[in-house]
Tab-separated table of C-alpha atoms and ligand atoms in Angstrom:
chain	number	residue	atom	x	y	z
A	1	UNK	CA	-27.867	0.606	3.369
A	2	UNK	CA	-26.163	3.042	1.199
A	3	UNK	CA	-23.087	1.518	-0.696
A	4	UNK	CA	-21.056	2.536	-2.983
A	5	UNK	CA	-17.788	0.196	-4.257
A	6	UNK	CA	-15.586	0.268	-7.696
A	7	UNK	CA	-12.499	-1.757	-8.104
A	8	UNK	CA	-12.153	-2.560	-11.461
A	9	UNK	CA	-9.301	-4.712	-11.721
A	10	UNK	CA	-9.154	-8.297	-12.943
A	11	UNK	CA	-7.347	-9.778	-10.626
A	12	UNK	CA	-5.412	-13.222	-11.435
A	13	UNK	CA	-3.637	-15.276	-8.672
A	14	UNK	CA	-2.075	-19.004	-8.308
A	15	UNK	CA	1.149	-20.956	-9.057
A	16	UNK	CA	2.344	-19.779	-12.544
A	17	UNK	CA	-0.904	-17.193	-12.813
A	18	UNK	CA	1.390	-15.215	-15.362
A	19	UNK	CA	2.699	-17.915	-17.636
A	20	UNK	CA	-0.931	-18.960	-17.863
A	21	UNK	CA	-2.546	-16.274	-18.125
A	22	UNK	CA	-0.159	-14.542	-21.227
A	23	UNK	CA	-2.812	-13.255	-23.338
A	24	UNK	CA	-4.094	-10.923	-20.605
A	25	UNK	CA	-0.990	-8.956	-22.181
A	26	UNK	CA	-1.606	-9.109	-25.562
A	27	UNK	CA	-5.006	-7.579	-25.065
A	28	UNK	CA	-3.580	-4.605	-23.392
A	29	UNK	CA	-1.075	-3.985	-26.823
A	30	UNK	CA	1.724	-4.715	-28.483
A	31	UNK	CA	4.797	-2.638	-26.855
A	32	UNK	CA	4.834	-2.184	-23.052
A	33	UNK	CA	7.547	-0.753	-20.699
A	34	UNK	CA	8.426	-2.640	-17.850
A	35	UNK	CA	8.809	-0.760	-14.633
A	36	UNK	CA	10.649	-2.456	-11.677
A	37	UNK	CA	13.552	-2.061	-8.738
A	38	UNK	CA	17.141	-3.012	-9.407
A	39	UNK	CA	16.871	-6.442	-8.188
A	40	UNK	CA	13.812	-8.128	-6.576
A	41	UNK	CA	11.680	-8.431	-9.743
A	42	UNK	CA	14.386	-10.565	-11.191
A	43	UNK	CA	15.693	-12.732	-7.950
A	44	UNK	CA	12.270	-13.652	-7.457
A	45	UNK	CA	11.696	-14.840	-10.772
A	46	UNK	CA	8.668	-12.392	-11.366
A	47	UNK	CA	10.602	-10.271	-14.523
A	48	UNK	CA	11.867	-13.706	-16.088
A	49	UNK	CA	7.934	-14.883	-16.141
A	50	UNK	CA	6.705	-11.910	-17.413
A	51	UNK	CA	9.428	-11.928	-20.270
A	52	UNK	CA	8.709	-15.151	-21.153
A	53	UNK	CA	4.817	-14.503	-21.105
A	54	UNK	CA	5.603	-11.486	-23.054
A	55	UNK	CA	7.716	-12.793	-25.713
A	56	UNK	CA	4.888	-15.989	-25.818
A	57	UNK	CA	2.135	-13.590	-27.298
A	58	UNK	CA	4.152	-11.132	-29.453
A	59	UNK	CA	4.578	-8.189	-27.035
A	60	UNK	CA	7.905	-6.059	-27.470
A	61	UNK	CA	9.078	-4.448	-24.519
A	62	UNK	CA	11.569	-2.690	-22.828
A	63	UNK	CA	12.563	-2.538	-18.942
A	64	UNK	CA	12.788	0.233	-16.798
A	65	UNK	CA	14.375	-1.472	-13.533
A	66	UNK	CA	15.674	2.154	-11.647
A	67	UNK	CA	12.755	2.437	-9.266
A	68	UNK	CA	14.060	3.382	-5.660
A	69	UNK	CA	12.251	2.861	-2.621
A	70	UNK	CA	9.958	5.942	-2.117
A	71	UNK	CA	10.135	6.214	-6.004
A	72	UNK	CA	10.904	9.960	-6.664
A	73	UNK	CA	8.777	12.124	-9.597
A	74	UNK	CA	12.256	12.649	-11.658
A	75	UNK	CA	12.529	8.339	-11.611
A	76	UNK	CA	8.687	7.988	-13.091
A	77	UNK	CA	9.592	11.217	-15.250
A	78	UNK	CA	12.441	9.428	-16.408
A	79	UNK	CA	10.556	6.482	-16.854
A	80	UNK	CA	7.524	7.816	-18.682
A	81	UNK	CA	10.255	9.582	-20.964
A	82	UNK	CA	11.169	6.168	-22.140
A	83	UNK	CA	7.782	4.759	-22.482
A	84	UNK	CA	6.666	7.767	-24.858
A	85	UNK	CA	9.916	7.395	-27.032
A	86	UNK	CA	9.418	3.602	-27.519
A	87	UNK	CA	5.543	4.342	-28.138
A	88	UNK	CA	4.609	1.915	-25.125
A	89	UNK	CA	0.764	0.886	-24.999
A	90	UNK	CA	0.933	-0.158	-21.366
A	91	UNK	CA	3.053	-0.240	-18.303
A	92	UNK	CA	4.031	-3.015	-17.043
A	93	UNK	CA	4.771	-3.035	-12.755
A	94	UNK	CA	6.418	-5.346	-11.091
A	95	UNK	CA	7.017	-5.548	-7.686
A	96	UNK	CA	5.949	-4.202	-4.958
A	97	UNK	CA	4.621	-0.921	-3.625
A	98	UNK	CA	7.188	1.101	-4.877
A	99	UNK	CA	7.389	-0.356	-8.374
A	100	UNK	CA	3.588	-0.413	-8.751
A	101	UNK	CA	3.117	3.165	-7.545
A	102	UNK	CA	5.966	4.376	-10.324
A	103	UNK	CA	4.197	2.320	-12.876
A	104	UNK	CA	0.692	3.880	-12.152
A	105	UNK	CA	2.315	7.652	-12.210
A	106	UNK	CA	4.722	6.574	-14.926
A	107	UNK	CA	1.465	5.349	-17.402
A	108	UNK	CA	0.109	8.618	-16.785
A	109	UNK	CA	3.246	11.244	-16.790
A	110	UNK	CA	3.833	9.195	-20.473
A	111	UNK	CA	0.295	10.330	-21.813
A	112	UNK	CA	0.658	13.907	-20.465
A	113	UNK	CA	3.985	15.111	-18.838
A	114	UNK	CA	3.272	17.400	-16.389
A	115	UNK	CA	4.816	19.290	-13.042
A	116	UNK	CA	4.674	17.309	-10.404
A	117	UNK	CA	2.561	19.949	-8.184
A	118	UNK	CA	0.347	19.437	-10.947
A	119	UNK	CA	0.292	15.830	-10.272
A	120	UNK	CA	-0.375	15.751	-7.010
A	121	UNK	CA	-3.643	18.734	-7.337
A	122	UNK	CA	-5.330	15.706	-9.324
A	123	UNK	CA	-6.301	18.178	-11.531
A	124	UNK	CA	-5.524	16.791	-14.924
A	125	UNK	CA	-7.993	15.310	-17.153
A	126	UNK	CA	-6.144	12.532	-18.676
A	127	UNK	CA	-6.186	9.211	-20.254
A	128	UNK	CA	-2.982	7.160	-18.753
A	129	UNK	CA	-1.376	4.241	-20.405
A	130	UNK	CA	-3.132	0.873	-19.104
A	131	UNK	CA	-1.365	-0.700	-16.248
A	132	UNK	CA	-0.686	-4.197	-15.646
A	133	UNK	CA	0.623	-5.291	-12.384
A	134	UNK	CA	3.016	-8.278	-11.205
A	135	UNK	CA	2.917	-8.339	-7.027
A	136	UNK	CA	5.691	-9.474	-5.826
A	137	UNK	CA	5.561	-9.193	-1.696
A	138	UNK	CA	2.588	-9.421	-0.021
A	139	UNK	CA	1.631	-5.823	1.988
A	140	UNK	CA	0.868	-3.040	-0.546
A	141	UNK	CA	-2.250	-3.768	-1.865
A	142	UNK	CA	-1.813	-1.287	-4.455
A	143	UNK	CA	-2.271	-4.064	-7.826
A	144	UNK	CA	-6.016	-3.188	-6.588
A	145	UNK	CA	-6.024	0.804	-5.738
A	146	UNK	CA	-5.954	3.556	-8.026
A	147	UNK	CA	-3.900	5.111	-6.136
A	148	UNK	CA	-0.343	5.914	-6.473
A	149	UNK	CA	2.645	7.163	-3.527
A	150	UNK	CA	5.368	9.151	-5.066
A	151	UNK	CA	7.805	11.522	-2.862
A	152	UNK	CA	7.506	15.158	-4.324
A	153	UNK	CA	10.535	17.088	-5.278
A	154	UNK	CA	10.522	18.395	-1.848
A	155	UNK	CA	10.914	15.010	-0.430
A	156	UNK	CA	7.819	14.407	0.913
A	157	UNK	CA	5.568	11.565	0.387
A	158	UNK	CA	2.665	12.662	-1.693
A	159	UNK	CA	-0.288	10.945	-3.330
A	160	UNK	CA	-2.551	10.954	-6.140
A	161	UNK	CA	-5.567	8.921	-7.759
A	162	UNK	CA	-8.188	8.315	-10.070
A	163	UNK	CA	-10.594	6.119	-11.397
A	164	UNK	CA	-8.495	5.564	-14.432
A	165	UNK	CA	-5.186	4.305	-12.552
A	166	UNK	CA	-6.746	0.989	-11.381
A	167	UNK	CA	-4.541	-1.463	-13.148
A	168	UNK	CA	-6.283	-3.558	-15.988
A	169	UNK	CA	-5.107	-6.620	-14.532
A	170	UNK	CA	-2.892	-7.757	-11.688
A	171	UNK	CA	-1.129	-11.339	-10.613
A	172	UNK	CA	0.054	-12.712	-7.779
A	173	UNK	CA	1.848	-15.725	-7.754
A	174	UNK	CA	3.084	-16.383	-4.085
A	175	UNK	CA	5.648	-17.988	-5.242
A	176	UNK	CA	7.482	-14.548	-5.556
A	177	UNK	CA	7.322	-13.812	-1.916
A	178	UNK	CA	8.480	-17.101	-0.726
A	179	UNK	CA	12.254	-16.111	-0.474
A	180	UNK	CA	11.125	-12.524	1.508
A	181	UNK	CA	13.101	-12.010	4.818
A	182	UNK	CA	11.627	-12.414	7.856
A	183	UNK	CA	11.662	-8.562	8.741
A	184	UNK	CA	10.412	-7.766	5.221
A	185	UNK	CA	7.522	-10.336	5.643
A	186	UNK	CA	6.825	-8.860	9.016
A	187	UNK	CA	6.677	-4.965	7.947
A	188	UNK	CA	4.400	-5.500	4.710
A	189	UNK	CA	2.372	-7.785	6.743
A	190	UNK	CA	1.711	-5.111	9.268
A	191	UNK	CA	0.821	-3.078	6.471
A	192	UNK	CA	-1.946	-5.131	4.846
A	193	UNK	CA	-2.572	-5.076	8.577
A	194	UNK	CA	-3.324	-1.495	8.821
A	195	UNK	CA	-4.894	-1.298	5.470
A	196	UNK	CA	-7.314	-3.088	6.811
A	197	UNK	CA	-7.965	-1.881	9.970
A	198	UNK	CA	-7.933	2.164	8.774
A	199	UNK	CA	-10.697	0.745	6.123
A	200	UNK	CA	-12.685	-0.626	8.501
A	201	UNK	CA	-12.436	2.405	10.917
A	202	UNK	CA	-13.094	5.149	8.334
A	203	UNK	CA	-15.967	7.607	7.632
A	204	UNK	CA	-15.404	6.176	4.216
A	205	UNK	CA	-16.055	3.041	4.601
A	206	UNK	CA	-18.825	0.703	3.549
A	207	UNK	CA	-19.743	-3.226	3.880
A	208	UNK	CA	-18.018	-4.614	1.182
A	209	UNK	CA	-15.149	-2.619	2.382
A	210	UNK	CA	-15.196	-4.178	5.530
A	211	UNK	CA	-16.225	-8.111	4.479
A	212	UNK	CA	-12.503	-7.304	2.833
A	213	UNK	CA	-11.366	-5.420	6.001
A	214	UNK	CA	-12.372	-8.110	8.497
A	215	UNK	CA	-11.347	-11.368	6.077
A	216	UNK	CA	-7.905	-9.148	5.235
A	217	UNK	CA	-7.427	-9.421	9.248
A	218	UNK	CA	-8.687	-12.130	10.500
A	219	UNK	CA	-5.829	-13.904	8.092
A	220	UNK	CA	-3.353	-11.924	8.643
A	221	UNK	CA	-3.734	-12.074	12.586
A	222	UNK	CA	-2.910	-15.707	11.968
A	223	UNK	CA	-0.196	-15.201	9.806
A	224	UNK	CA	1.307	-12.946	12.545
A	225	UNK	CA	1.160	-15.423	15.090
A	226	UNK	CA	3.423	-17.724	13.053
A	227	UNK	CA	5.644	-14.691	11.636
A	228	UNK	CA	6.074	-13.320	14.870
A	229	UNK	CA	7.333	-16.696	16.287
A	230	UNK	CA	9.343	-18.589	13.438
A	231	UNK	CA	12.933	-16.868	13.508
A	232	UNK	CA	13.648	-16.886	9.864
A	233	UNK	CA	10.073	-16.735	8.454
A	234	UNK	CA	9.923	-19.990	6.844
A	235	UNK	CA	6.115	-20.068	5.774
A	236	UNK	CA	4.913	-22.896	3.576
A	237	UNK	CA	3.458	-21.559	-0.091
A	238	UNK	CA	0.044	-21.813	2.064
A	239	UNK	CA	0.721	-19.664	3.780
A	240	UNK	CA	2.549	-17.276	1.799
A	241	UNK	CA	-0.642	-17.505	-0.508
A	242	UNK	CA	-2.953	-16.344	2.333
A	243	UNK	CA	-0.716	-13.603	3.003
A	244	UNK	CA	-0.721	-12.259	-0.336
A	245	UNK	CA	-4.564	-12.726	-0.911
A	246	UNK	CA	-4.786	-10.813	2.717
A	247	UNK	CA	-2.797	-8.041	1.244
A	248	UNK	CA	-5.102	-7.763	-2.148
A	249	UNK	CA	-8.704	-7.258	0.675
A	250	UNK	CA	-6.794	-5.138	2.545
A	251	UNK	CA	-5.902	-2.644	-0.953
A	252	UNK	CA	-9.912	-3.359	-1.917
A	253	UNK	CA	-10.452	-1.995	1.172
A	254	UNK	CA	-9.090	1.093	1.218
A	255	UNK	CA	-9.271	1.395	-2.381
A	256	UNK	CA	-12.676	3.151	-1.832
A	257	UNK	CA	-12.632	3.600	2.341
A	258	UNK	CA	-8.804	5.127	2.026
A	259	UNK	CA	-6.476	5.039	4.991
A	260	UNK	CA	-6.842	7.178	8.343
A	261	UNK	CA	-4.117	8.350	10.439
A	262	UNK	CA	-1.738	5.230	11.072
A	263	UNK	CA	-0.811	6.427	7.680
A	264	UNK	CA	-1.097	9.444	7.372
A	265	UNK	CA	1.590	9.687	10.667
A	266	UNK	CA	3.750	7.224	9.395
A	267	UNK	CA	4.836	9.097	6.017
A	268	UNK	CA	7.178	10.943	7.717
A	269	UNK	CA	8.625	8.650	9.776
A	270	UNK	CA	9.660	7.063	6.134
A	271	UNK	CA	10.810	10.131	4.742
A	272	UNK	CA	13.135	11.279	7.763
A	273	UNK	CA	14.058	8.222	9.430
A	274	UNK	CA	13.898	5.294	6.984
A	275	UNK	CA	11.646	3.405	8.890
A	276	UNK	CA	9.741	0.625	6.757
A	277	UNK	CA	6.665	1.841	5.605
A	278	UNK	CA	4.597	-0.939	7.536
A	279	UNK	CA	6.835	-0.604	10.899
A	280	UNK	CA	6.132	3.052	10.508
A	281	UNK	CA	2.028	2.709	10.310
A	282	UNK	CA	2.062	0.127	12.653
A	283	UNK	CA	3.389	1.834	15.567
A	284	UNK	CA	-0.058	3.986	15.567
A	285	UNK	CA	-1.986	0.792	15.551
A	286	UNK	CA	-2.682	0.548	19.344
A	287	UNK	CA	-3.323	4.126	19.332
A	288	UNK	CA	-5.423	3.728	16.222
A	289	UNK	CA	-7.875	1.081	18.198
A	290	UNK	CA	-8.002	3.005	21.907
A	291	UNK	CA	-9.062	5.783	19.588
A	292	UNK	CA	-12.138	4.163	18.135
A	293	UNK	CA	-13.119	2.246	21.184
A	294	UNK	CA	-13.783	5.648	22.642
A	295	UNK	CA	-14.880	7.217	19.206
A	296	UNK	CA	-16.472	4.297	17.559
A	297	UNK	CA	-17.503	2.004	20.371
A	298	UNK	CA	-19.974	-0.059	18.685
A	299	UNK	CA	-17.919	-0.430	15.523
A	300	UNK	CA	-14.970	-1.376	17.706
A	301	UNK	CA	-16.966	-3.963	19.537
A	302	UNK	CA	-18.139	-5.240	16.574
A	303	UNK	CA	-14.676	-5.900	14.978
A	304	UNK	CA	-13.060	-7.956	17.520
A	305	UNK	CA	-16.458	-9.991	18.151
A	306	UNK	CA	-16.016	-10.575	14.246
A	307	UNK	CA	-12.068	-11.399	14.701
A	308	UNK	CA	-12.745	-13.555	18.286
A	309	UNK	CA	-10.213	-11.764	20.078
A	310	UNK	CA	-9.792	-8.216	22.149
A	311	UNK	CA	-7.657	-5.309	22.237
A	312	UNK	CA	-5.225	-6.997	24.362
A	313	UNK	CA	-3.946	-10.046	21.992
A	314	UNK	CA	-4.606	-7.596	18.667
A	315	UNK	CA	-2.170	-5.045	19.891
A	316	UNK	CA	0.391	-7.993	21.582
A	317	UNK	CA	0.272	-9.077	18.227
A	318	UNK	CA	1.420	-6.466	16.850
A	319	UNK	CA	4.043	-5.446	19.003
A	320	UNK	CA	5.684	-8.981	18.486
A	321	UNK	CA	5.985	-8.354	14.776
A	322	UNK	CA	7.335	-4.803	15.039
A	323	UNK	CA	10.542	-3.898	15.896
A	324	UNK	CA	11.438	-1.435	18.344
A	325	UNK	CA	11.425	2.195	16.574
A	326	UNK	CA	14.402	4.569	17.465
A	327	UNK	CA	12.475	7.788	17.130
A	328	UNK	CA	13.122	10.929	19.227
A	329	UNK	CA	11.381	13.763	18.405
A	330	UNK	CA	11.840	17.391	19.938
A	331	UNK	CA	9.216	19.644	20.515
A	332	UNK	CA	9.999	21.857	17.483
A	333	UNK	CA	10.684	19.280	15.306
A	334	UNK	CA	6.695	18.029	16.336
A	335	UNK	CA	6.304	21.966	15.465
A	336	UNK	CA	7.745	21.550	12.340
A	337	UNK	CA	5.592	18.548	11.334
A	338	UNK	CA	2.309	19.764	12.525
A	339	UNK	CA	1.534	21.813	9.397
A	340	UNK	CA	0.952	18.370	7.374
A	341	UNK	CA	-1.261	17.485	9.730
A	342	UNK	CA	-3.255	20.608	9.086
A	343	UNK	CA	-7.228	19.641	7.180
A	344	UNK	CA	-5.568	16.386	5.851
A	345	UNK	CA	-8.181	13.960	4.215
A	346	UNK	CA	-6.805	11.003	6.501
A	347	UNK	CA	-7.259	12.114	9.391
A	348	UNK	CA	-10.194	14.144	8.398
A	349	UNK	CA	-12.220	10.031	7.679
A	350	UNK	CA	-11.305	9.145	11.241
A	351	UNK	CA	-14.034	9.167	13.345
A	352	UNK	CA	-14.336	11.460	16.482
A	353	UNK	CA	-12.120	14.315	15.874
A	354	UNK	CA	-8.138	13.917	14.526
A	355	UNK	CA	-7.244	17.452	13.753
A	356	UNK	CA	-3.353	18.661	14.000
A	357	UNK	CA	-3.854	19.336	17.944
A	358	UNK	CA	-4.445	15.681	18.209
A	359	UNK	CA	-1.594	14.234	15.750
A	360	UNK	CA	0.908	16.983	17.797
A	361	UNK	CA	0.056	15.293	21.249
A	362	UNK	CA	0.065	11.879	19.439
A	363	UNK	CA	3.519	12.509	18.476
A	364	UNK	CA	4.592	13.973	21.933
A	365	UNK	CA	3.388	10.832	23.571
A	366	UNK	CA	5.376	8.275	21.503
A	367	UNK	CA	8.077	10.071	19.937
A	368	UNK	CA	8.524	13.608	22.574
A	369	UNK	CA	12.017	13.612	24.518
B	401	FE2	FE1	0.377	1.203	3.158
């Protein structure tokens, strides 16, 4: 059995993980820039924490809290600005996918500034700024990926990685994501959800990558059964806790399988129509599992004897935790986004054959007028 798995991130998690855990920062050195949203980091009580933690060991800092959702290249160029002037050591992230992305491109655009076409080619040969991450909702995964999701000048949703983004060190403390809405729980749920699922179907992929992929679903099919009934979302820490850990094996998962065409289809749908980035993966999933019963049958059989359940109650599942997408789409606007779908690496690790013909009919049958 060939395998082949690096993840080199220490990853802390419990009640108080960061207050504990404080001289995790001080090894990384002695000035960091914090990178967060406008307001989650602090209602949660994630930024206060870290400050405190911070301040406990001796690190100066300063906080960078402008990240938007679908952080842009200016906001991390702005960001990485600051870090340089202040001579930052490490970059401190804190929240979730957005945040964490713009810290991992902000660590790096502070070593070396570059364009951002440059960015995206991979094609620098850099050292970035450590990265330390704070999770703060329970879907991303990216505390454990080296990979980071930035939208491009030209508005499009872009990514890069490299060995050297993996954060040092991550935490999750649950405790952040108790007070998430219920429709917020639900999308990054269905997130971890697909991260899991597009690691486990992927050329990519590997055993350890699925022991994540199958433990990542398996407890988040069960959180789904109670998110998709309780009105407000009113988990117990519990189960807020196995959410979160389901969200870090769903990121080791496709932190060396990578994603497949759930999201490589649902970028867009993001970009255009400000669709959740879970929602907007999620509403491939049923496709995403017909398509590897027919091109992976024995994989496919194998997964839901794993899970102890079929196609049927996976994909009711789902649709019980996603809400109903308003998404028309002409035939020349399908025209217009069939060039992305043109060689791309996501759908190129599917198995069978996703080309652009197939995403184009894909998007005809659930989007076409
Ligand atoms: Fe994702």
């Amino acid at each position: 059995m060939e395998m082949n798995f690096f993840a080199p991130v220490r990853i802390i998690t419990g009640k108080e993980c960061v207050a504990k855990n404080a001289a995790e920062f001080s090894a990384l050195g002695k000035k960091c820039l914090i990178v967060t949203g406008k307001n989650s980091a602090r209602k949660c009580g994630a930024l206060s924490d870290v400050q405190n933690a911070l301040e406990s060991v001796g690190v100066a800092y300063e906080i960078f809290d402008g990240v938007e959702q679908n952080p842009s290249y200016k906001t991390c160029m702005d960001a990485a600005n600051i870090a340089r002037s202040m001579g930052a050591e490490f970059v401190m992230g804190i929240g979730g996918g957005s945040p964490l992305d713009a810290a991992k491109a902000v660590a790096l655009l502070a070593v070396c500034p570059m364009d951002a076409e440059t960015l995206f080619s991979g094609k620098w040969d850099t050292q970035p700024l450590r990265v330390a991450a704070v999770g703060t909702t329970a879907g991303t995964g990216s505390e454990v990926t080296s990979v980071s999701v930035i939208t491009s000048p030209e508005g499009l949703k872009k990514s890069f990685r490299a060995p050297s983004l993996y954060p040092a060190v991550c935490f999750g403390d649950a405790s952040y994501t108790l007070s998430l809405s219920a429709q917020f729980t639900r999308s990054t749920a269905l997130d971890a959800l697909c991260h899991c699922v597009e690691a486990y179907f992927n050329r990519t992929t590997n055993d350890i990558c699925r022991t994540f992929a199958l433990r990542g679903t398996a407890i988040l099919l069960e959180m789904l059964k109670k998110t998709a009934e309780c009105e407000n979302c009113v988990l117990s820490f519990d189960d807020r806790e196995k959410l979160y850990c389901a969200s870090l094996y769903g990121g080791l998962a496709i932190s060396v399988a990578g994603t497949a065409f759930p999201h490589a289809m649902g970028y867009f749908l993001s970009e255009n129509h400000g669709i959740p980035h879970g929602n907007a993966c999620a509403v491939y999933l049923g496709e995403f599992i017909e398509y590897n019963i027919k091109n992976a049958p024995e994989d496919a059989k194998e997964f839901f004897d794993s899970l102890g359940t079929d196609k049927e109650s996976f994909a009711s599942l789902v649709n019980k935790n996603l809400p109903q997408i308003n998404v028309k789409l002409t035939g020349m606007e399908i025209e217009k986004l069939a060039p992305r779908f043109e060689n791309n690496k996501s759908l190129n690790k599917c198995y069978g054959k996703a080309d652009r013909e197939f995403a184009v009919s894909l998007l005809e049958k659930i989007f076409g007028v």
